[in-house]
Coordinates of C-alpha atoms in Angstrom, one line a residue:
X1 CA 0.0 0.0 0.0
X2 CA 2.9 2.4 0.6
X3 CA 3.6 3.0 -3.1
X4 CA -0.1 3.9 -3.7
X5 CA -0.2 6.3 -0.8
X6 CA 3.0 8.1 -1.9
X7 CA 1.7 8.3 -5.4
X8 CA -1.5 9.9 -4.2
X9 CA 0.3 12.3 -2.0
X10 CA 3.1 13.2 -4.4
X11 CA 1.0 15.6 -6.5
X12 CA -0.6 17.2 -3.4
X13 CA 2.7 18.1 -1.8
X14 CA 3.2 20.8 -4.5
X15 CA -0.3 22.2 -4.2
X16 CA -1.0 25.8 -3.2
X17 CA -3.3 24.7 -0.4
X18 CA -1.4 24.7 2.9
X19 CA -4.1 22.6 4.6
X20 CA -3.6 19.8 2.1
X21 CA 0.2 19.8 2.4
X22 CA 0.0 19.8 6.2
X23 CA -2.4 16.7 6.0
X24 CA 0.1 15.0 3.6
X25 CA 3.0 15.5 6.0
X26 CA 0.9 14.4 9.0
X27 CA 0.1 11.1 7.2
X28 CA 3.7 10.6 6.1
X29 CA 5.0 11.2 9.6
X30 CA 2.8 8.5 10.9
X31 CA 3.9 6.1 8.1
X32 CA 7.6 6.7 8.8
X33 CA 7.1 6.2 12.5
X34 CA 5.0 3.0 12.2
X35 CA 7.1 1.4 9.5
X36 CA 10.7 2.6 9.8
X37 CA 12.4 2.4 6.4
X38 CA 9.2 2.0 4.4
X39 CA 9.7 5.3 2.4
X40 CA 13.3 4.5 1.4
X41 CA 12.4 3.8 -2.3
X42 CA 10.2 7.0 -2.4
X43 CA 12.6 9.6 -1.2
X44 CA 13.2 11.0 -4.7
X45 CA 9.4 11.6 -5.0
X46 CA 9.2 13.3 -1.6
X47 CA 12.2 15.6 -1.6
X48 CA 10.8 18.2 -4.1
X49 CA 7.7 18.6 -1.9
X50 CA 9.7 19.0 1.2
X51 CA 12.0 21.6 -0.4
X52 CA 9.0 23.4 -1.9
X53 CA 7.3 23.7 1.5
X54 CA 10.4 25.0 3.2
X55 CA 11.4 27.5 0.5
X56 CA 8.0 28.7 -0.6
X57 CA 7.6 32.4 0.4
X58 CA 3.8 31.9 1.0
X59 CA 4.3 29.0 3.4
X60 CA 3.0 29.8 6.9
X61 CA 5.2 29.2 10.0
X62 CA 3.2 26.2 11.0
X63 CA 3.7 24.8 7.5
X64 CA 7.4 25.1 7.8
X65 CA 7.4 23.6 11.3
X66 CA 5.3 20.6 10.2
X67 CA 7.6 20.0 7.2
X68 CA 10.7 20.1 9.4
X69 CA 9.3 17.8 12.0
X70 CA 8.4 15.3 9.2
X71 CA 11.9 15.6 7.7
X72 CA 13.3 14.9 11.2
X73 CA 11.3 11.7 11.5
X74 CA 12.2 10.7 8.0
X75 CA 15.9 11.1 8.7
X76 CA 15.8 9.2 11.9
X77 CA 13.9 6.2 10.5
X78 CA 15.9 5.6 7.3
X79 CA 19.4 4.6 6.2
X80 CA 21.8 7.5 5.5
X81 CA 22.6 6.3 1.9
X82 CA 19.0 7.0 0.6
X83 CA 19.5 10.7 1.3
X84 CA 23.0 11.2 -0.1
X85 CA 21.9 12.0 -3.7
X86 CA 19.5 14.8 -2.3
X87 CA 21.8 16.5 0.3
X88 CA 22.6 19.3 -2.2
X89 CA 19.0 20.3 -2.6
X90 CA 17.9 19.6 1.0
X91 CA 20.6 21.4 3.0
X92 CA 20.2 25.0 1.8
X93 CA 16.5 25.4 2.8
X94 CA 17.1 23.8 6.2
X95 CA 20.1 26.1 6.8
X96 CA 17.9 29.1 5.9
X97 CA 15.4 28.0 8.5
X98 CA 18.1 28.0 11.2
X99 CA 18.3 31.7 10.5
X100 CA 14.5 32.2 10.7
X101 CA 13.4 35.0 13.1
X102 CA 10.7 32.8 14.6
X103 CA 12.3 30.7 17.4
X104 CA 10.1 27.6 16.9
X105 CA 11.3 27.3 13.2
X106 CA 14.9 27.8 14.3
X107 CA 14.5 25.1 17.0
X108 CA 13.1 22.5 14.6
X109 CA 15.7 23.3 12.0
X110 CA 18.5 22.7 14.5
X111 CA 17.0 19.4 15.4
X112 CA 16.9 18.4 11.7
X113 CA 20.4 19.7 11.1
X114 CA 21.7 17.6 14.0
X115 CA 20.2 14.5 12.3
X116 CA 21.5 15.6 8.8
X117 CA 25.0 15.7 10.2
X118 CA 24.8 12.0 11.1
X119 CA 23.4 11.3 7.6
X120 CA 26.1 13.2 5.7
X121 CA 28.9 11.3 7.5
X122 CA 27.8 8.2 9.5
X123 CA 30.9 7.2 11.6
X124 CA 29.6 3.8 12.5
X125 CA 30.0 2.4 8.9
X126 CA 32.2 3.0 5.9
X127 CA 30.7 5.6 3.6
X128 CA 31.8 6.9 0.2
X129 CA 29.8 10.2 0.4
X130 CA 32.1 13.3 0.6
X131 CA 30.8 15.5 3.5
X132 CA 33.5 18.1 3.2
X133 CA 31.8 20.5 0.8
X134 CA 28.8 20.8 3.1
X135 CA 30.7 21.9 6.3
X136 CA 30.7 25.5 5.1
X137 CA 26.9 25.4 4.9
X138 CA 26.3 23.7 8.2
X139 CA 28.8 25.3 10.5
X140 CA 28.3 29.1 10.2
X141 CA 24.5 29.0 10.7
X142 CA 24.7 26.8 13.7
X143 CA 27.7 28.8 15.1
X144 CA 25.7 32.1 14.9
X145 CA 22.9 30.5 17.0
X146 CA 25.4 29.0 19.4
X147 CA 27.0 32.5 20.0
X148 CA 23.7 34.4 20.4
X149 CA 23.0 35.1 24.1
X150 CA 19.5 36.7 23.7
X151 CA 17.6 33.8 22.3
X152 CA 15.0 31.4 23.5
X153 CA 16.1 28.7 25.9
X154 CA 15.1 25.8 23.6
X155 CA 17.1 27.3 20.7
X156 CA 20.1 27.7 23.0
X157 CA 20.0 24.1 24.0
X158 CA 19.4 22.8 20.5
X159 CA 22.3 24.9 19.1
X160 CA 24.6 23.4 21.7
X161 CA 23.5 19.8 20.9
X162 CA 23.7 20.4 17.1
X163 CA 27.2 21.9 17.3
X164 CA 28.2 19.0 19.5
X165 CA 27.0 16.6 16.8
X166 CA 28.9 18.7 14.1
X167 CA 32.1 18.4 16.0
X168 CA 31.6 14.7 16.7
X169 CA 31.0 13.8 13.0
X170 CA 33.0 16.5 11.2
X171 CA 35.5 17.9 13.8
X172 CA 38.4 17.0 11.5
X173 CA 37.1 19.4 8.8
X174 CA 36.8 22.4 11.1
X175 CA 40.5 23.3 11.2
X176 CA 41.0 26.7 12.8
X177 CA 37.3 27.0 13.8
X178 CA 37.4 24.1 16.2
X179 CA 39.2 25.7 19.2
X180 CA 37.2 29.0 19.3
X181 CA 34.0 26.9 19.2
X182 CA 35.2 24.7 22.1
X183 CA 35.8 27.9 24.1
X184 CA 32.2 28.8 23.6
X185 CA 31.2 25.4 25.1
X186 CA 33.4 26.3 28.1
X187 CA 31.3 29.5 28.5
X188 CA 28.0 27.6 28.2
X189 CA 29.3 25.1 30.9
X190 CA 29.6 28.0 33.4
X191 CA 26.0 29.1 32.8
X192 CA 23.4 27.4 35.0
X193 CA 20.7 27.4 32.3
X194 CA 22.9 25.6 29.7
X195 CA 25.2 23.5 31.7
X196 CA 23.4 20.2 31.5
X197 CA 23.0 20.3 27.7
X198 CA 26.7 21.3 27.4
X199 CA 27.8 18.4 29.6
X200 CA 25.9 16.0 27.3
X201 CA 27.4 17.7 24.2
X202 CA 30.9 17.4 25.6
X203 CA 30.3 13.7 26.4
X204 CA 29.4 13.2 22.8
X205 CA 32.5 15.1 21.5
X206 CA 34.8 13.2 23.9
X207 CA 33.5 9.9 22.6
X208 CA 34.1 10.8 18.9
X209 CA 36.2 8.3 16.9
X210 CA 37.9 11.3 15.3
X211 CA 39.8 11.9 18.6
X212 CA 38.9 15.7 18.8
X213 CA 41.6 17.7 20.5
X214 CA 40.0 18.8 23.8
X215 CA 43.3 19.7 25.6
X216 CA 42.8 23.5 25.4
X217 CA 39.6 23.3 27.5
X218 CA 40.4 20.4 29.9
X219 CA 42.4 22.4 32.3
X220 CA 39.6 24.8 33.0
X221 CA 36.8 22.4 32.2
X222 CA 37.6 19.5 34.6
X223 CA 37.3 21.5 37.8
X224 CA 34.0 22.9 36.6
X225 CA 32.7 19.4 36.0
X226 CA 34.0 18.3 39.4
X227 CA 32.0 21.1 41.0
X228 CA 28.8 19.8 39.4
X229 CA 29.1 16.6 41.4
X230 CA 28.1 18.7 44.5
X231 CA 25.1 20.3 42.9
X232 CA 21.7 19.3 44.0
X233 CA 20.5 18.3 40.5
X234 CA 20.4 14.6 40.0
X235 CA 20.4 14.6 36.2
X236 CA 23.5 16.9 36.2
X237 CA 25.4 14.6 38.6
X238 CA 24.6 11.5 36.4
X239 CA 25.5 13.3 33.1
X240 CA 28.7 14.7 34.6
X241 CA 29.9 11.3 35.9
X242 CA 29.3 9.9 32.4
X243 CA 31.3 12.8 30.9
X244 CA 34.2 12.4 33.3
X245 CA 34.3 8.6 32.6
X246 CA 34.6 9.1 28.9
X247 CA 37.2 11.9 29.4
X248 CA 39.4 9.7 31.6
X249 CA 39.1 6.8 29.1
X250 CA 39.9 8.8 26.0
X251 CA 42.1 11.7 27.2
X252 CA 44.1 10.1 30.0
X253 CA 47.4 11.4 28.6
X254 CA 46.1 15.1 28.8
X255 CA 44.9 15.0 32.4
X256 CA 47.2 16.0 35.2
X257 CA 47.0 14.2 38.6
X258 CA 45.8 17.4 40.3
X259 CA 42.8 17.5 38.0
X260 CA 41.9 13.9 38.9
X261 CA 42.3 14.6 42.6
X262 CA 39.9 17.5 42.4
X263 CA 37.3 15.0 41.1
X264 CA 38.2 12.2 43.6
X265 CA 37.4 14.5 46.5
X266 CA 33.8 14.8 45.3
X267 CA 33.0 11.1 45.0
X268 CA 32.5 9.9 48.6
X269 CA 29.3 11.9 49.1
X270 CA 27.8 10.4 45.9
X271 CA 28.1 6.8 47.2
X272 CA 25.1 6.2 49.4
X273 CA 22.2 3.8 49.7
X274 CA 19.8 6.7 49.3
X275 CA 20.4 6.8 45.6
X276 CA 21.6 3.5 44.2
X277 CA 21.8 4.6 40.6
X278 CA 24.0 7.6 41.3
X279 CA 26.2 5.3 43.5
X280 CA 26.4 2.8 40.7
X281 CA 27.5 5.3 38.1
X282 CA 30.0 6.8 40.6
X283 CA 31.5 3.4 41.3
X284 CA 31.7 2.6 37.6
X285 CA 33.7 5.8 37.2
X286 CA 36.0 4.8 40.1
X287 CA 36.6 1.5 38.3
X288 CA 37.7 3.4 35.2
X289 CA 40.1 5.5 37.4
X290 CA 41.5 2.3 38.9
X291 CA 42.2 0.9 35.5
X292 CA 43.5 4.0 33.8
X293 CA 45.3 5.7 36.7
X294 CA 46.3 3.0 39.1
X295 CA 48.7 5.4 40.8
X296 CA 45.9 7.8 41.8
X297 CA 44.1 5.1 43.8
X298 CA 46.6 5.4 46.7
X299 CA 45.4 9.0 47.0
X300 CA 41.8 7.8 47.1
X301 CA 40.7 8.8 50.6
X302 CA 39.6 6.0 52.9
X303 CA 36.2 7.7 53.0
X304 CA 35.4 6.4 49.4
X305 CA 36.2 2.9 50.5
X306 CA 34.3 3.3 53.7
X307 CA 31.2 4.3 51.8
X308 CA 31.5 1.4 49.4
X309 CA 31.8 -1.1 52.3
X310 CA 28.8 0.5 53.8
X311 CA 26.9 -0.2 50.6
X312 CA 28.0 -3.8 50.5
X313 CA 26.7 -4.2 54.0
X314 CA 23.4 -2.5 53.1
X315 CA 20.2 -4.6 52.7
X316 CA 19.3 -2.5 49.6
X317 CA 22.2 -3.4 47.5
X318 CA 21.4 -5.5 44.4
X319 CA 21.5 -5.7 40.6
X320 CA 23.6 -3.1 38.7
X321 CA 25.0 -1.4 41.8
X322 CA 26.3 -4.8 43.1
X323 CA 27.8 -5.7 39.7
X324 CA 29.5 -2.2 39.7
X325 CA 31.1 -2.8 43.2
X326 CA 32.3 -6.3 42.1
X327 CA 34.0 -4.8 39.0
X328 CA 35.5 -2.1 41.2
X329 CA 37.0 -4.5 43.7
X330 CA 38.5 -6.6 41.0
X331 CA 40.1 -3.5 39.4
X332 CA 41.2 -2.2 42.8
X333 CA 43.0 -5.3 43.9
X334 CA 44.9 -5.5 40.5
X335 CA 46.3 -1.9 41.1
X336 CA 48.5 -3.6 43.7
X337 CA 48.1 -0.5 46.0
X338 CA 49.7 -1.2 49.4
X339 CA 46.8 -0.5 51.7
X340 CA 44.2 -2.0 49.4
X341 CA 45.6 -5.5 48.8
X342 CA 43.6 -8.8 48.8
X343 CA 43.8 -9.5 52.6
X344 CA 43.0 -5.9 53.6
X345 CA 39.9 -5.8 51.4
X346 CA 38.8 -9.2 52.7
X347 CA 39.2 -8.1 56.2
X348 CA 37.0 -5.1 55.8
X349 CA 34.4 -7.0 53.8
X350 CA 33.9 -9.7 56.4
X351 CA 34.6 -7.7 59.5
X352 CA 31.0 -7.0 60.5
X353 CA 30.2 -10.7 60.4
X354 CA 33.3 -11.9 62.4
X355 CA 33.0 -9.1 65.0
X356 CA 29.4 -9.9 65.6
X357 CA 30.5 -13.3 67.0
X358 CA 32.7 -11.7 69.7
X359 CA 31.5 -10.7 73.1
X360 CA 29.6 -7.4 73.4
X361 CA 29.6 -6.7 69.6
X362 CA 26.2 -6.2 68.1
X363 CA 26.8 -5.8 64.4
X364 CA 24.0 -7.8 62.8
X365 CA 23.8 -7.7 59.0
X366 CA 20.7 -8.1 56.9
X367 CA 20.3 -11.5 55.1
X368 CA 20.8 -9.7 51.7
X369 CA 24.1 -8.3 52.8
X370 CA 25.6 -11.8 53.4
X371 CA 24.9 -12.6 49.7
X372 CA 26.5 -9.3 48.6
X373 CA 29.6 -9.9 50.8
X374 CA 29.9 -13.5 49.5
X375 CA 29.8 -12.3 45.9
X376 CA 32.5 -9.7 46.5
X377 CA 34.7 -12.4 48.3
X378 CA 34.3 -14.6 45.2
X379 CA 35.2 -11.7 42.8
X380 CA 38.3 -10.8 44.8
X381 CA 39.4 -14.5 44.8
X382 CA 38.9 -14.9 41.1
X383 CA 41.0 -11.7 40.5
X384 CA 43.8 -13.2 42.8
X385 CA 43.7 -17.0 42.2
X386 CA 46.9 -17.6 44.2
X387 CA 45.1 -16.3 47.3
X388 CA 41.9 -18.4 46.8
X389 CA 43.0 -21.8 48.3
X390 CA 43.9 -20.2 51.7
X391 CA 40.6 -18.5 52.0
X392 CA 38.6 -21.6 51.0
X393 CA 40.4 -23.5 53.8
X394 CA 39.7 -20.7 56.2
X395 CA 35.9 -20.9 55.4
X396 CA 35.9 -24.7 55.8
X397 CA 37.6 -24.4 59.2
X398 CA 35.1 -21.7 60.2
X399 CA 32.3 -24.1 59.4
X400 CA 33.9 -27.0 61.3
X401 CA 34.7 -24.9 64.4
X402 CA 32.0 -25.5 67.0
X403 CA 32.7 -22.0 68.4
X404 CA 31.8 -20.2 65.2
X405 CA 28.6 -18.2 65.4
X406 CA 25.8 -19.0 62.9
X407 CA 26.5 -15.7 61.2
X408 CA 30.1 -16.8 60.5
X409 CA 29.0 -20.2 59.2
X410 CA 26.3 -18.6 56.9
X411 CA 28.9 -16.3 55.4
X412 CA 31.4 -19.1 55.0
X413 CA 28.8 -21.3 53.1
X414 CA 27.6 -18.5 50.9
X415 CA 31.2 -17.5 50.0
X416 CA 32.1 -21.1 49.2
X417 CA 28.9 -21.2 47.0
X418 CA 29.9 -18.1 45.0
X419 CA 33.5 -19.3 44.6
X420 CA 32.5 -22.9 43.8
X421 CA 30.2 -21.8 41.0
X422 CA 33.3 -20.7 38.9
X423 CA 36.1 -22.6 40.6
X424 CA 36.6 -26.3 40.9
X425 CA 36.7 -27.1 44.6
X426 CA 37.0 -30.9 44.3
X427 CA 40.5 -30.7 45.8
X428 CA 38.8 -30.0 49.2
X429 CA 38.1 -33.6 50.2
X430 CA 36.1 -33.0 53.3
X431 CA 33.8 -30.4 51.8
X432 CA 30.9 -32.8 51.1
X433 CA 31.0 -34.1 54.7
X434 CA 31.1 -30.6 56.1
X435 CA 28.1 -29.5 54.1
X436 CA 26.0 -32.6 55.0
X437 CA 26.8 -32.2 58.7
X438 CA 25.5 -28.6 58.5
X439 CA 22.2 -30.0 57.3
X440 CA 21.6 -31.1 60.9
X441 CA 22.4 -27.6 62.4
X442 CA 19.9 -26.1 64.8
X443 CA 20.0 -22.9 62.8
X444 CA 17.7 -22.7 59.8
X445 CA 19.9 -20.0 58.2
X446 CA 23.0 -22.3 58.4
X447 CA 21.0 -25.2 56.8
X448 CA 19.7 -23.1 54.0
X449 CA 23.2 -21.6 53.3
X450 CA 24.7 -25.1 53.3
X451 CA 22.1 -26.3 50.8
X452 CA 22.8 -23.2 48.6
X453 CA 26.5 -24.0 48.8
X454 CA 26.1 -27.6 47.8
X455 CA 24.1 -26.5 44.7
X456 CA 26.5 -23.9 43.5
X457 CA 29.7 -25.9 44.2
X458 CA 28.0 -28.6 42.0
X459 CA 27.6 -26.1 39.2
X460 CA 31.4 -25.7 39.2
X461 CA 32.0 -29.4 39.0
X462 CA 28.9 -31.4 37.8
X463 CA 30.9 -34.6 37.3
X464 CA 32.0 -34.9 40.9
X465 CA 29.0 -33.5 42.7
X466 CA 25.8 -34.2 40.8
X467 CA 25.9 -38.0 41.0
X468 CA 26.7 -37.7 44.8
X469 CA 23.8 -35.3 45.3
X470 CA 21.3 -37.6 43.4
X471 CA 22.5 -40.6 45.5
X472 CA 21.9 -38.6 48.7
X473 CA 18.4 -37.4 47.7
X474 CA 17.5 -41.1 47.1
X475 CA 18.9 -42.4 50.4
X476 CA 18.3 -39.6 52.9
X477 CA 14.6 -38.9 53.4
X478 CA 15.3 -36.5 56.3
X479 CA 17.6 -34.2 54.3
X480 CA 15.5 -34.4 51.2
X481 CA 14.0 -31.0 51.3
X482 CA 17.5 -29.3 51.6
X483 CA 19.0 -31.5 49.0
X484 CA 16.2 -30.8 46.6
X485 CA 16.9 -27.1 47.1
X486 CA 20.6 -27.8 46.2
X487 CA 19.4 -29.6 43.0
X488 CA 17.2 -26.6 42.1
X489 CA 20.3 -24.4 42.2
X490 CA 22.2 -26.8 39.9
X491 CA 19.3 -26.9 37.4
X492 CA 18.8 -23.1 37.5
X493 CA 22.5 -22.1 37.1
X494 CA 24.1 -24.8 35.0
X495 CA 24.5 -24.5 31.2
X496 CA 22.1 -26.8 29.4
X497 CA 24.9 -28.7 27.6
X498 CA 26.5 -29.6 30.9
X499 CA 23.2 -30.9 32.3
X500 CA 22.1 -33.0 29.3
X501 CA 23.9 -36.3 30.3
X502 CA 22.2 -36.2 33.7
X503 CA 18.6 -35.3 32.6
X504 CA 17.3 -38.8 32.6
X505 CA 18.5 -39.6 36.1
X506 CA 17.2 -36.3 37.5
X507 CA 13.9 -36.7 35.8
X508 CA 13.3 -40.2 37.2
X509 CA 14.3 -39.1 40.7
X510 CA 12.0 -36.1 40.7
X511 CA 9.0 -38.2 39.6
X512 CA 9.7 -40.6 42.4
X513 CA 9.3 -37.6 44.8
X514 CA 6.2 -35.9 43.3
X515 CA 3.9 -38.1 45.4
X516 CA 5.2 -36.4 48.5
X517 CA 2.4 -35.2 50.8
X518 CA 4.6 -32.4 52.3
X519 CA 3.7 -29.2 50.4
X520 CA 7.1 -27.5 50.7
X521 CA 8.9 -30.5 49.2
X522 CA 6.3 -30.8 46.4
X523 CA 6.8 -27.2 45.4
X524 CA 10.6 -27.6 45.2
X525 CA 10.1 -30.8 43.1
X526 CA 7.8 -28.8 40.8
X527 CA 10.3 -26.0 40.4
X528 CA 13.0 -28.5 39.6
X529 CA 10.8 -30.2 37.0
X530 CA 9.8 -26.9 35.4
X531 CA 13.4 -25.6 35.1
X532 CA 14.6 -29.0 33.9
X533 CA 12.0 -29.0 31.1
X534 CA 13.7 -25.8 29.7
X535 CA 16.9 -27.8 29.1
X536 CA 15.3 -29.8 26.3
X537 CA 11.7 -28.6 25.8
X538 CA 10.8 -30.4 22.6
X539 CA 11.4 -33.8 24.3
X540 CA 10.5 -33.1 28.0
X541 CA 7.4 -31.0 27.7
X542 CA 5.3 -33.8 26.1
X543 CA 6.6 -36.2 28.9
X544 CA 5.5 -33.7 31.5
X545 CA 2.1 -33.4 29.8
X546 CA 1.7 -37.1 29.8
X547 CA 2.0 -37.2 33.6
X548 CA -1.2 -35.1 33.8
X549 CA -3.2 -38.3 33.4
X550 CA -1.4 -39.9 36.4
X551 CA -3.8 -41.5 39.0
X552 CA -2.3 -39.5 41.9
X553 CA -3.7 -36.1 42.5
X554 CA -0.4 -35.1 44.2
X555 CA 1.5 -35.9 41.0
X556 CA -1.0 -34.0 38.8
X557 CA -0.8 -30.9 41.0
X558 CA 3.1 -31.0 40.9
X559 CA 3.0 -31.1 37.1
X560 CA 0.6 -28.1 36.9
X561 CA 2.9 -26.2 39.3
X562 CA 6.0 -27.2 37.2
X563 CA 4.5 -25.6 34.1
X564 CA 4.5 -22.3 36.0
X565 CA 8.3 -22.4 36.2
X566 CA 8.7 -23.0 32.5
X567 CA 7.2 -19.5 31.9
X568 CA 9.9 -16.9 32.0
X569 CA 9.8 -13.1 31.5
X570 CA 12.4 -13.4 28.6
X571 CA 11.6 -15.2 25.3
X572 CA 12.5 -18.9 25.5
X573 CA 12.6 -21.7 23.0
X574 CA 9.8 -23.4 24.9
X575 CA 7.3 -20.5 24.3
X576 CA 5.9 -21.8 21.0
X577 CA 5.5 -25.3 22.4
X578 CA 3.7 -24.0 25.5
X579 CA 1.2 -22.2 23.3
X580 CA 0.0 -25.6 22.0
X581 CA -0.5 -26.9 25.5
X582 CA -2.3 -24.1 27.2
X583 CA -6.0 -23.3 26.8

């Protein structure tokens, strides 16, 4: 239908009636938004109409604005190549609109120009189109708007963004114009109204593959950016951290230690559980610093580390912020900084747990914090593999020691779990016995941590641990519930290929236990069955379905519950097969 629509509109785009033309552009805008790329073959038919509406003396302001906003959508939703033959006729009327006295037209024209710059010279793929002749059209008009102080706020912001894009894509063609333009950015950075937009534009310029020379403005610019980290504007803090991160990555040889230190001083206050996202971005920036300037890390005040340890011990830590801290610890320990070595960091990580066991100390951590600490312990150990065996032994001794508090045992098991998932712990001969003994502990937390440990250690060494676990499930009715939880960990976290040789044994074992009258055990069996079905859905789903005709109501209810665990929030190979079974 698209060719027919374009054919019908083509004639009307040149009509005198403004209403008709506005209608045409409104329809085309919807089309380009709904079907990106659908107008690619029709660009030659549309360009004359666009140019006519922009250049026509009798066009109203609204007509021009509608044309520009359609052109913007068109440029955003199509490949650059389709516009290259028409740049010569498109660019002049757009540039004329940048100079229009009505601010709304100027604002739209700057938005279109920003997109045109990306089209004229796309940097993410090879392109034969020569952009150089068009720089003299694009640059002066945008520069005039960038310099003007007495213009509308929206125009100011769009002029900054547009010039940022010009420097990003065409900075190597600007020769002597580049440095004076960057100086204007420095002025805009000092102005409260334009600073956020300027930070974003500088981030873009700093990430340009053309390696734009920013040295002349870094000396003055970096302290200004550092000062933004104290401002009470969240968006500004986040954008500034992103800008600083890219500057450190791409301009490390132009930054002096004093500049970096001015930034470092601002970071401790940003790391707090009150705003996990700002903390996450700040810690990612610290990780970049640790990798690029390992020497500046020794100057990193203890307060930054203190804040990070406080986050690790916070019940609110999870997801992206936790991953950022793990990356940071790994980068930190590799800087080989004297006071921040493996054993120092380990001590501070685990201190609250070990001290809570001693008399009179009352540091109790939230359950979530144990998992966070354990993940950090495992990350440090994988970064320093030589240190790992000693800490594994220490944890095993902690668990064996009758004087250890439940908290210490829980941390030991969770840490062994996280380490065991990626390391082979089969050299530890007494590990299995230690875990099984913990299954009889009076503390529910210790039991559950031991069960989690057995599951995760098995993920790191299926051959050694899985047959052992299956044998125990079959022969130890008292420990069944905990062992099934361990099995659930194995099924959830192991790659499908590794599990395939054991699928039959696990399947048979689970069906033996789905007659169980104990509801808790039934639910774990169902979860194991559901997740196991995902390993090989085309074969296992029909077998699961067959069990629905089983005589035992317990077995039938377990199968129905198992189906619940085959449904995930991300697309899975099982989805089309499930469609046929449900309903």
